[in-house]
Short mmCIF file of C-alpha atoms in Angstrom, two decimals:
data_model
loop_
_atom_site.label_atom_id
_atom_site.label_comp_id
_atom_site.label_asym_id
_atom_site.label_seq_id
_atom_site.Cartn_x
_atom_site.Cartn_y
_atom_site.Cartn_z
CA MET A 655 22.69 9.42 3.07
CA THR A 656 22.72 7.22 0.03
CA ALA A 657 20.65 7.70 -3.05
CA ALA A 658 18.22 5.00 -1.78
CA ASP A 659 17.43 7.17 1.38
CA THR A 660 17.10 10.33 -0.91
CA PHE A 661 15.35 8.92 -3.93
CA PRO A 662 13.31 5.74 -2.77
CA LEU A 663 12.65 2.90 -5.13
CA ASP A 664 9.78 1.51 -3.08
CA PRO A 665 6.73 2.70 -4.93
CA VAL A 666 4.54 3.71 -2.18
CA GLU A 667 7.60 5.75 -0.71
CA LEU A 668 8.15 7.13 -4.11
CA THR A 669 4.43 8.21 -4.29
CA GLN A 670 4.76 10.11 -0.91
CA ALA A 671 7.87 11.78 -2.10
CA LEU A 672 6.20 13.14 -5.20
CA ILE A 673 3.03 14.09 -3.35
CA ARG A 674 4.91 16.12 -0.94
CA ILE A 675 6.22 18.37 -3.92
CA ASP A 676 3.66 20.96 -4.92
CA SER A 677 3.13 20.88 -8.59
CA VAL A 678 -0.28 22.64 -8.97
CA ASN A 679 -0.77 23.65 -12.60
CA PRO A 680 -0.45 27.40 -12.93
CA GLU A 681 -2.84 27.45 -16.06
CA LEU A 682 -5.69 26.22 -13.79
CA ILE A 683 -4.79 28.16 -10.83
CA PRO A 684 -2.83 31.50 -11.08
CA GLY A 685 0.59 31.50 -9.10
CA GLY A 686 0.33 27.75 -8.98
CA ALA A 687 3.94 26.04 -8.48
CA GLY A 688 4.10 24.27 -11.63
CA GLU A 689 6.37 21.49 -12.46
CA ALA A 690 9.82 22.84 -12.17
CA GLU A 691 10.66 21.74 -8.61
CA ILE A 692 9.22 18.23 -9.10
CA VAL A 693 10.87 17.83 -12.59
CA GLU A 694 14.32 18.72 -11.01
CA TRP A 695 13.85 16.19 -8.33
CA CYS A 696 12.76 13.43 -10.68
CA ALA A 697 15.92 14.21 -12.77
CA ARG A 698 18.08 13.77 -9.96
CA TRP A 699 16.11 10.34 -9.23
CA PHE A 700 16.61 9.27 -12.71
CA ALA A 701 20.37 10.21 -12.51
CA ALA A 702 20.81 8.30 -9.31
CA ARG A 703 19.27 5.28 -10.69
CA GLY A 704 21.47 5.44 -13.84
CA PHE A 705 18.86 6.69 -16.27
CA GLU A 706 19.78 8.66 -19.21
CA VAL A 707 18.06 12.12 -18.53
CA HIS A 708 16.61 14.59 -20.93
CA ARG A 709 14.92 17.95 -19.93
CA LEU A 710 12.26 19.42 -22.51
CA GLY A 711 10.00 22.33 -22.54
CA THR A 712 10.72 25.55 -20.83
CA ALA A 713 12.16 26.46 -17.42
CA GLU A 714 8.68 27.32 -16.31
CA ARG A 715 6.80 24.38 -17.88
CA PRO A 716 9.40 21.51 -18.06
CA THR A 717 9.12 17.86 -18.83
CA VAL A 718 11.68 15.28 -17.92
CA VAL A 719 12.38 12.06 -19.87
CA GLY A 720 14.54 9.14 -18.11
CA ILE A 721 15.66 6.38 -20.46
CA VAL A 722 16.85 2.96 -19.64
CA ARG A 723 18.87 2.16 -22.81
CA GLY A 724 18.51 -1.61 -24.15
CA ARG A 725 21.56 -3.49 -25.71
CA GLY A 726 19.66 -3.08 -29.13
CA GLY A 727 17.41 -5.22 -31.34
CA GLY A 728 14.28 -5.11 -29.13
CA ARG A 729 11.25 -3.15 -29.04
CA SER A 730 11.08 0.18 -27.38
CA LEU A 731 8.34 1.07 -24.58
CA MET A 732 7.25 4.59 -23.52
CA LEU A 733 5.60 4.99 -20.03
CA ASN A 734 3.82 8.29 -19.77
CA GLY A 735 2.38 10.10 -16.85
CA HIS A 736 1.81 13.84 -15.79
CA LEU A 737 3.22 15.56 -12.84
CA ASP A 738 1.00 18.51 -12.69
CA THR A 739 -2.17 18.45 -10.31
CA VAL A 740 -5.17 20.57 -10.02
CA GLY A 741 -5.36 22.96 -7.07
CA VAL A 742 -5.85 22.54 -3.48
CA ALA A 743 -8.14 25.22 -2.41
CA GLY A 744 -10.72 23.48 0.06
CA TYR A 745 -8.63 20.44 0.46
CA ASP A 746 -9.42 18.45 3.55
CA GLY A 747 -6.15 18.63 5.70
CA ASP A 748 -2.65 19.04 4.30
CA PRO A 749 -2.65 18.18 0.69
CA PHE A 750 1.27 17.67 0.58
CA GLU A 751 1.68 15.72 3.89
CA ALA A 752 1.09 12.30 2.09
CA PRO A 753 0.24 10.08 5.12
CA VAL A 754 -0.43 6.23 4.82
CA SER A 755 -3.18 4.73 6.84
CA ASP A 756 -5.05 1.66 6.39
CA GLY A 757 -3.35 0.64 3.09
CA THR A 758 -4.16 4.08 1.62
CA VAL A 759 -1.82 7.07 0.76
CA PHE A 760 -3.52 10.48 0.76
CA GLY A 761 -2.73 13.98 -0.75
CA ARG A 762 -2.99 15.86 -3.96
CA GLY A 763 -2.13 13.85 -6.94
CA ALA A 764 -2.10 10.45 -5.01
CA PHE A 765 -4.75 9.15 -7.46
CA ASP A 766 -4.34 11.54 -10.30
CA MET A 767 -1.44 10.65 -10.79
CA LYS A 768 1.57 10.45 -8.81
CA GLY A 769 0.70 6.91 -7.74
CA GLY A 770 0.73 5.80 -11.44
CA VAL A 771 4.07 7.96 -12.00
CA ALA A 772 5.81 6.27 -9.06
CA ALA A 773 4.85 2.86 -10.41
CA MET A 774 6.39 3.41 -13.92
CA MET A 775 9.55 4.86 -12.58
CA ALA A 776 10.05 2.07 -10.07
CA ALA A 777 9.17 -0.53 -12.70
CA ALA A 778 11.52 0.93 -15.06
CA ALA A 779 14.38 1.11 -12.60
CA ARG A 780 13.73 -2.45 -11.62
CA ALA A 781 13.51 -3.94 -15.18
CA GLY A 782 16.49 -1.92 -15.98
CA SER A 783 18.52 -4.10 -13.74
CA ALA A 784 18.01 -7.03 -16.09
CA GLU A 785 19.54 -6.79 -19.62
CA LEU A 786 16.94 -5.60 -21.94
CA ALA A 787 17.02 -5.38 -25.75
CA GLY A 788 14.86 -2.26 -26.09
CA ASP A 789 14.65 1.06 -24.44
CA VAL A 790 12.50 2.21 -21.74
CA ILE A 791 11.42 5.71 -22.27
CA VAL A 792 9.73 7.37 -19.00
CA THR A 793 8.24 10.43 -19.91
CA LEU A 794 7.03 12.68 -16.86
CA VAL A 795 5.20 15.63 -18.57
CA ALA A 796 3.67 19.08 -17.68
CA ASP A 797 0.55 20.30 -18.15
CA GLU A 798 -1.76 17.34 -18.97
CA GLU A 799 -4.52 19.13 -16.77
CA PHE A 800 -4.64 21.97 -18.97
CA GLY A 801 -2.86 21.99 -22.53
CA SER A 802 -0.96 18.92 -22.71
CA VAL A 803 2.25 20.64 -23.94
CA GLY A 804 4.37 18.24 -21.98
CA THR A 805 3.37 15.17 -23.94
CA GLU A 806 3.51 17.22 -27.23
CA ASP A 807 7.05 18.09 -26.29
CA ALA A 808 7.92 14.46 -25.44
CA LEU A 809 6.50 13.05 -28.64
CA ALA A 810 8.33 15.73 -30.72
CA ALA A 811 11.62 14.22 -29.25
CA PHE A 812 10.91 10.53 -28.87
CA THR A 813 8.86 7.62 -30.30
CA ALA A 814 8.42 4.03 -29.49
CA ASP A 815 7.09 0.70 -30.50
CA GLY A 816 4.47 0.85 -27.68
CA ALA A 817 3.30 2.90 -24.94
CA ILE A 818 1.34 2.69 -21.42
CA VAL A 819 -0.23 5.84 -19.84
CA THR A 820 -0.80 5.26 -16.18
CA GLU A 821 -3.78 7.46 -15.66
CA PRO A 822 -5.81 6.17 -12.78
CA SER A 823 -8.11 3.38 -13.84
CA GLU A 824 -8.78 1.35 -10.81
CA MET A 825 -6.65 -1.35 -12.27
CA HIS A 826 -8.44 -1.68 -15.36
CA ARG A 827 -7.10 -1.75 -18.79
CA VAL A 828 -8.64 1.34 -20.61
CA LEU A 829 -8.76 0.54 -24.21
CA ALA A 830 -10.66 3.85 -25.46
CA HIS A 831 -11.70 7.19 -24.28
CA ARG A 832 -13.77 10.09 -25.85
CA GLY A 833 -12.31 12.92 -27.69
CA PHE A 834 -13.56 16.63 -27.19
CA ALA A 835 -14.15 19.76 -29.23
CA TRP A 836 -14.96 23.28 -27.89
CA PHE A 837 -16.31 25.90 -30.15
CA THR A 838 -17.69 29.32 -29.74
CA ILE A 839 -20.93 30.71 -31.66
CA ASP A 840 -21.15 34.46 -31.93
CA LEU A 841 -24.77 35.54 -32.89
CA ILE A 842 -24.67 39.03 -34.68
CA GLY A 843 -27.94 40.92 -33.86
CA VAL A 844 -28.97 44.52 -34.19
CA ALA A 845 -29.42 46.42 -30.97
CA ALA A 846 -32.41 48.66 -30.30
CA HIS A 847 -34.52 50.21 -27.79
CA GLY A 848 -36.53 47.83 -25.72
CA SER A 849 -39.57 49.69 -26.55
CA MET A 850 -39.20 49.13 -30.15
CA PRO A 851 -37.88 45.54 -30.42
CA GLU A 852 -39.02 45.26 -34.06
CA GLN A 853 -36.21 47.80 -34.97
CA GLY A 854 -33.59 45.47 -33.73
CA VAL A 855 -32.51 41.74 -34.35
CA ASP A 856 -32.60 39.94 -30.89
CA ALA A 857 -29.43 37.88 -30.69
CA ILE A 858 -30.68 36.20 -27.53
CA ARG A 859 -33.90 35.08 -29.09
CA HIS A 860 -31.64 33.40 -31.84
CA ALA A 861 -29.55 31.94 -29.16
CA GLY A 862 -32.73 30.28 -28.02
CA LEU A 863 -33.19 28.81 -31.41
CA VAL A 864 -29.38 27.30 -31.31
CA ILE A 865 -30.00 26.03 -27.77
CA ARG A 866 -33.08 24.08 -29.09
CA ALA A 867 -31.31 22.73 -32.22
CA ILE A 868 -28.28 21.51 -30.30
CA ASP A 869 -30.79 19.53 -28.09
CA GLU A 870 -32.17 18.02 -31.01
CA LEU A 871 -28.82 17.18 -32.28
CA GLN A 872 -28.01 15.49 -28.96
CA SER A 873 -31.32 13.48 -29.22
CA GLU A 874 -29.91 12.24 -32.85
CA PHE A 875 -26.76 11.20 -31.24
CA THR A 876 -28.47 9.02 -28.66
CA GLU A 877 -30.37 7.24 -31.41
CA ARG A 878 -27.03 6.24 -33.28
CA PRO A 879 -25.32 2.90 -32.29
CA ALA A 880 -23.68 3.15 -29.15
CA HIS A 881 -19.87 2.39 -28.91
CA PRO A 882 -19.20 -0.82 -26.97
CA LEU A 883 -17.05 0.87 -24.54
CA LEU A 884 -17.93 4.59 -24.73
CA GLY A 885 -21.66 4.95 -25.43
CA HIS A 886 -22.73 7.81 -27.41
CA SER A 887 -21.23 11.08 -28.32
CA SER A 888 -22.56 14.25 -26.69
CA VAL A 889 -23.00 17.87 -27.49
CA ARG A 890 -24.25 20.87 -25.20
CA VAL A 891 -24.05 24.39 -24.77
CA ALA A 892 -21.72 25.08 -21.97
CA THR A 893 -21.95 28.89 -21.42
CA ILE A 894 -24.05 31.79 -22.74
CA SER A 895 -23.52 35.41 -22.71
CA GLY A 896 -25.22 38.39 -24.18
CA GLY A 897 -27.21 41.66 -23.94
CA SER A 898 -26.13 44.66 -22.34
CA ASP A 899 -29.03 45.93 -20.16
CA ALA A 900 -32.88 45.29 -19.51
CA ALA A 901 -34.02 48.16 -21.80
CA THR A 902 -31.83 47.20 -24.93
CA VAL A 903 -32.53 44.30 -27.48
CA ALA A 904 -29.49 42.10 -27.55
CA GLY A 905 -27.16 43.10 -30.23
CA SER A 906 -24.75 40.03 -29.71
CA CYS A 907 -24.77 36.81 -28.02
CA THR A 908 -22.06 34.28 -27.39
CA LEU A 909 -22.30 30.51 -26.83
CA THR A 910 -19.67 27.84 -26.08
CA ILE A 911 -20.43 24.47 -27.14
CA GLU A 912 -18.80 21.36 -25.89
CA SER A 913 -18.68 17.96 -27.92
CA ARG A 914 -17.35 14.81 -26.58
CA THR A 915 -16.49 12.49 -29.47
CA LEU A 916 -16.20 9.05 -30.32
CA PRO A 917 -13.51 7.19 -32.27
CA GLY A 918 -13.97 7.89 -36.01
CA ASP A 919 -14.98 11.44 -35.35
CA THR A 920 -12.78 14.29 -36.29
CA PRO A 921 -12.66 17.88 -35.30
CA ASP A 922 -13.60 18.74 -39.08
CA SER A 923 -16.46 16.49 -38.93
CA VAL A 924 -17.81 17.82 -35.71
CA GLU A 925 -17.45 21.52 -36.96
CA ALA A 926 -19.29 20.47 -40.15
CA GLU A 927 -22.11 19.00 -38.26
CA LEU A 928 -22.53 22.18 -35.96
CA ARG A 929 -22.28 24.43 -39.04
CA ALA A 930 -25.07 22.40 -40.82
CA VAL A 931 -27.41 22.96 -37.82
CA LEU A 932 -26.59 26.82 -37.87
CA ASP A 933 -27.21 26.80 -41.57
CA THR A 934 -30.32 25.21 -41.11
CA ILE A 935 -31.55 27.81 -38.69
CA ALA A 936 -30.38 30.61 -41.01
CA SER A 937 -32.33 29.23 -43.83
CA THR A 938 -35.59 29.71 -41.95
CA THR A 939 -34.85 32.63 -39.80
CA PRO A 940 -34.48 36.21 -41.06
CA ASN A 941 -31.49 38.10 -40.10
CA PHE A 942 -29.83 35.24 -38.41
CA ARG A 943 -26.16 35.69 -38.46
CA TYR A 944 -23.44 33.69 -36.90
CA GLU A 945 -19.48 33.13 -36.69
CA LEU A 946 -18.57 29.64 -35.53
CA ARG A 947 -14.92 29.19 -34.26
CA ARG A 948 -13.19 26.26 -33.05
CA ILE A 949 -11.21 26.65 -29.57
CA VAL A 950 -9.53 23.39 -29.17
CA ALA A 951 -10.16 19.90 -30.28
CA ARG A 952 -8.68 16.51 -29.42
CA ASN A 953 -9.24 12.99 -30.95
CA ALA A 954 -10.77 10.24 -29.13
CA PHE A 955 -8.61 7.06 -28.68
CA GLU A 956 -9.28 3.43 -29.29
CA ALA A 957 -6.62 0.52 -28.85
CA ASP A 958 -6.72 -2.55 -30.83
CA PRO A 959 -7.10 -5.57 -28.47
CA GLU A 960 -4.66 -7.54 -30.69
CA TRP A 961 -1.80 -5.01 -30.28
CA LEU A 962 1.07 -6.39 -28.58
CA ILE A 963 1.44 -3.85 -25.74
CA VAL A 964 -2.15 -4.67 -25.02
CA GLN A 965 -1.69 -8.27 -24.95
CA ALA A 966 1.56 -7.79 -22.82
CA VAL A 967 -0.16 -5.84 -20.07
CA ALA A 968 -3.07 -8.38 -20.04
CA SER A 969 -0.56 -11.20 -19.51
CA SER A 970 1.50 -9.30 -17.02
CA GLY A 971 -1.50 -8.38 -15.17
CA GLU A 972 -3.04 -11.83 -15.04
CA ARG A 973 0.14 -13.03 -13.77
CA VAL A 974 0.36 -10.40 -10.87
CA THR A 975 -3.29 -10.26 -9.74
CA GLY A 976 -4.33 -14.00 -10.51
CA SER A 977 -7.29 -13.09 -12.64
CA PRO A 978 -7.69 -11.24 -15.87
CA LEU A 979 -7.80 -7.61 -15.83
CA PRO A 980 -11.01 -6.06 -16.50
CA THR A 981 -11.22 -3.54 -19.36
CA ARG A 982 -13.31 -0.41 -19.91
CA GLY A 983 -13.46 3.00 -21.62
CA GLU A 984 -13.41 6.39 -20.34
CA PRO A 985 -15.75 9.20 -20.85
CA PHE A 986 -12.75 11.86 -20.49
CA TRP A 987 -9.78 12.67 -22.61
CA THR A 988 -6.25 11.79 -21.77
CA ASP A 989 -2.73 12.20 -23.35
CA ALA A 990 -3.11 8.77 -24.81
CA GLY A 991 -4.90 10.55 -27.58
CA LEU A 992 -1.95 12.37 -28.65
CA ILE A 993 0.17 9.24 -28.38
CA HIS A 994 -2.11 7.37 -30.28
CA ASP A 995 -2.37 10.10 -33.04
CA ALA A 996 1.65 9.92 -33.18
CA GLY A 997 1.13 6.35 -34.14
CA ILE A 998 2.40 4.57 -31.15
CA PRO A 999 0.06 1.53 -29.88
CA CYS A 1000 -1.02 2.38 -26.42
CA LEU A 1001 -3.49 1.74 -23.70
CA LEU A 1002 -3.91 3.07 -20.12
CA ILE A 1003 -3.77 1.36 -16.81
CA GLY A 1004 -3.48 3.01 -13.45
CA VAL A 1005 -3.87 2.76 -9.66
CA ASP A 1006 -7.11 2.22 -7.66
CA GLY A 1007 -8.37 4.95 -5.35
CA GLY A 1008 -10.42 8.24 -5.85
CA GLY A 1009 -10.87 11.92 -5.07
CA ALA A 1010 -9.37 13.07 -8.38
CA HIS A 1011 -9.97 16.91 -8.48
CA ALA A 1012 -11.81 16.48 -4.87
CA ASP A 1013 -11.30 17.78 -1.40
CA THR A 1014 -9.71 14.55 -0.50
CA GLU A 1015 -7.57 12.30 -2.75
CA TRP A 1016 -6.23 8.85 -2.22
CA ALA A 1017 -4.57 5.75 -3.67
CA THR A 1018 -4.37 2.26 -2.30
CA THR A 1019 -0.81 1.13 -1.64
CA LYS A 1020 -1.83 -2.39 -2.86
CA SER A 1021 -2.74 -0.99 -6.26
CA ILE A 1022 0.56 1.09 -6.62
CA GLU A 1023 2.57 -2.20 -5.68
CA GLN A 1024 0.67 -4.26 -8.09
CA LEU A 1025 0.81 -1.66 -10.83
CA THR A 1026 4.59 -1.59 -10.40
CA ASP A 1027 4.81 -5.27 -10.70
CA ILE A 1028 2.34 -5.36 -13.81
CA LEU A 1029 4.63 -2.66 -15.50
CA GLU A 1030 7.79 -4.42 -14.55
CA GLY A 1031 6.50 -7.59 -16.18
CA THR A 1032 5.42 -5.87 -19.25
CA ILE A 1033 8.65 -4.18 -19.74
CA ARG A 1034 10.58 -7.34 -19.41
CA SER A 1035 8.42 -9.11 -21.83
CA PHE A 1036 7.76 -6.32 -24.39
CA CYS A 1037 11.47 -4.97 -24.60
CA ALA A 1038 12.92 -8.54 -24.42
#
C-alpha cells in the first residue's frame, strides 16, 4: 500500500478520511475523543507528503503543524483550521461514515470544518511541488469549539506574513466577525422571612432592575451607526439564578451577561459600559450591591481589503470560479481574531454546505475542490 492509498491527496477523499476519525471536543462533551488520534493521522499524512512536522500542546489536546519550507526570500503564509468537532448525540445516521451522494459529503465536521482542513492540506501539498520562496505553515489546531488553546499554541510557536482561516463561509471571503465578552453579575441582598420582606434586601428584585437596564443598553446599541458588514453590537442576559425557596427573600442572585462586540470595542470598554449601568442603578436604589466579573473575552476581527493576502485570495478566487468572490461578515467569533491580534493579516474563506452543530452536516464536493484550487493559487502567488 502506497502513501497515496493511505493518505489521499484528493481533497474530497481527504475530507472523508478526516470525518471518519472521531474528534469530538471533550470540553463540550465529557468523554469526547479529542484530537489525539486525528492529530497523529495528520502528522503521518504530513510526513508522507514531505512536510516538516511539529507537534504542540499536550498529549490529550494536541495540535499539529506541517510546514512546506521555501527556498527563502519570500512571504510566509499560515493556513489555519481546527480538528475538533461538536458532539454527535442525536445525529441522523452514522456521523463518521462520510458517504458521498449527489455531490455532497456528509458527516460530523464535513462543513465545520474538515472540508476546509482537507482543502488547505491538499493545496499546501500541491503548491509545495512547485518551488516556493516563502514557507507554507499549516496549523491543524485543537479546541476551537471551546477555548482555542490550539491556535494559541500555534501562534506562540509560529508567525507568518499572512494567514487564511478555512472556517466554513459558503465560498465567501469573510473580512470581519464580531467578538464576544461574557460576564457574571453577583447581586448581594439580605435574606429574610417571606412574611417580613421589609427586613431583607431582595436580590431578585434588583436583578429585575438590571435586566431592564440591559434591555435599555441594547436599545442604545441599535441606535448607533451600524458596521457595514456586522451590523450592531449586542448585549443580553444569558442566564439567571437566585433565591433559595418560596418562603425566603432572595439573599443573592447571579446573572450571566453576553456581549457581542464590533471592531474597535475592547473587553475593557465593554466592562466599563456594564459597570456604568450598574453604578447608575446603585446611585438610585438603596442597598443595591453588586460584583461584576469578566469570564472570558475575545476581540472582534476586521481585515483591510487592501492587505496583500486579501487581494491574493480575491484574485485566485476569481480565476477559479470565473467571477468575483462575494464578501461578508460573520456574527460569530473565530480563531481569526487571535491571528489578527498576533499581528498577522488574515481573512476567512471556507466550503459551501450546512448543518454546523446540527443533526445532519454536509459540504459540497464542488466547493471543497474549488477551495483547494483557490488556496493553491493563493499560495503560489503569495509565497512566490
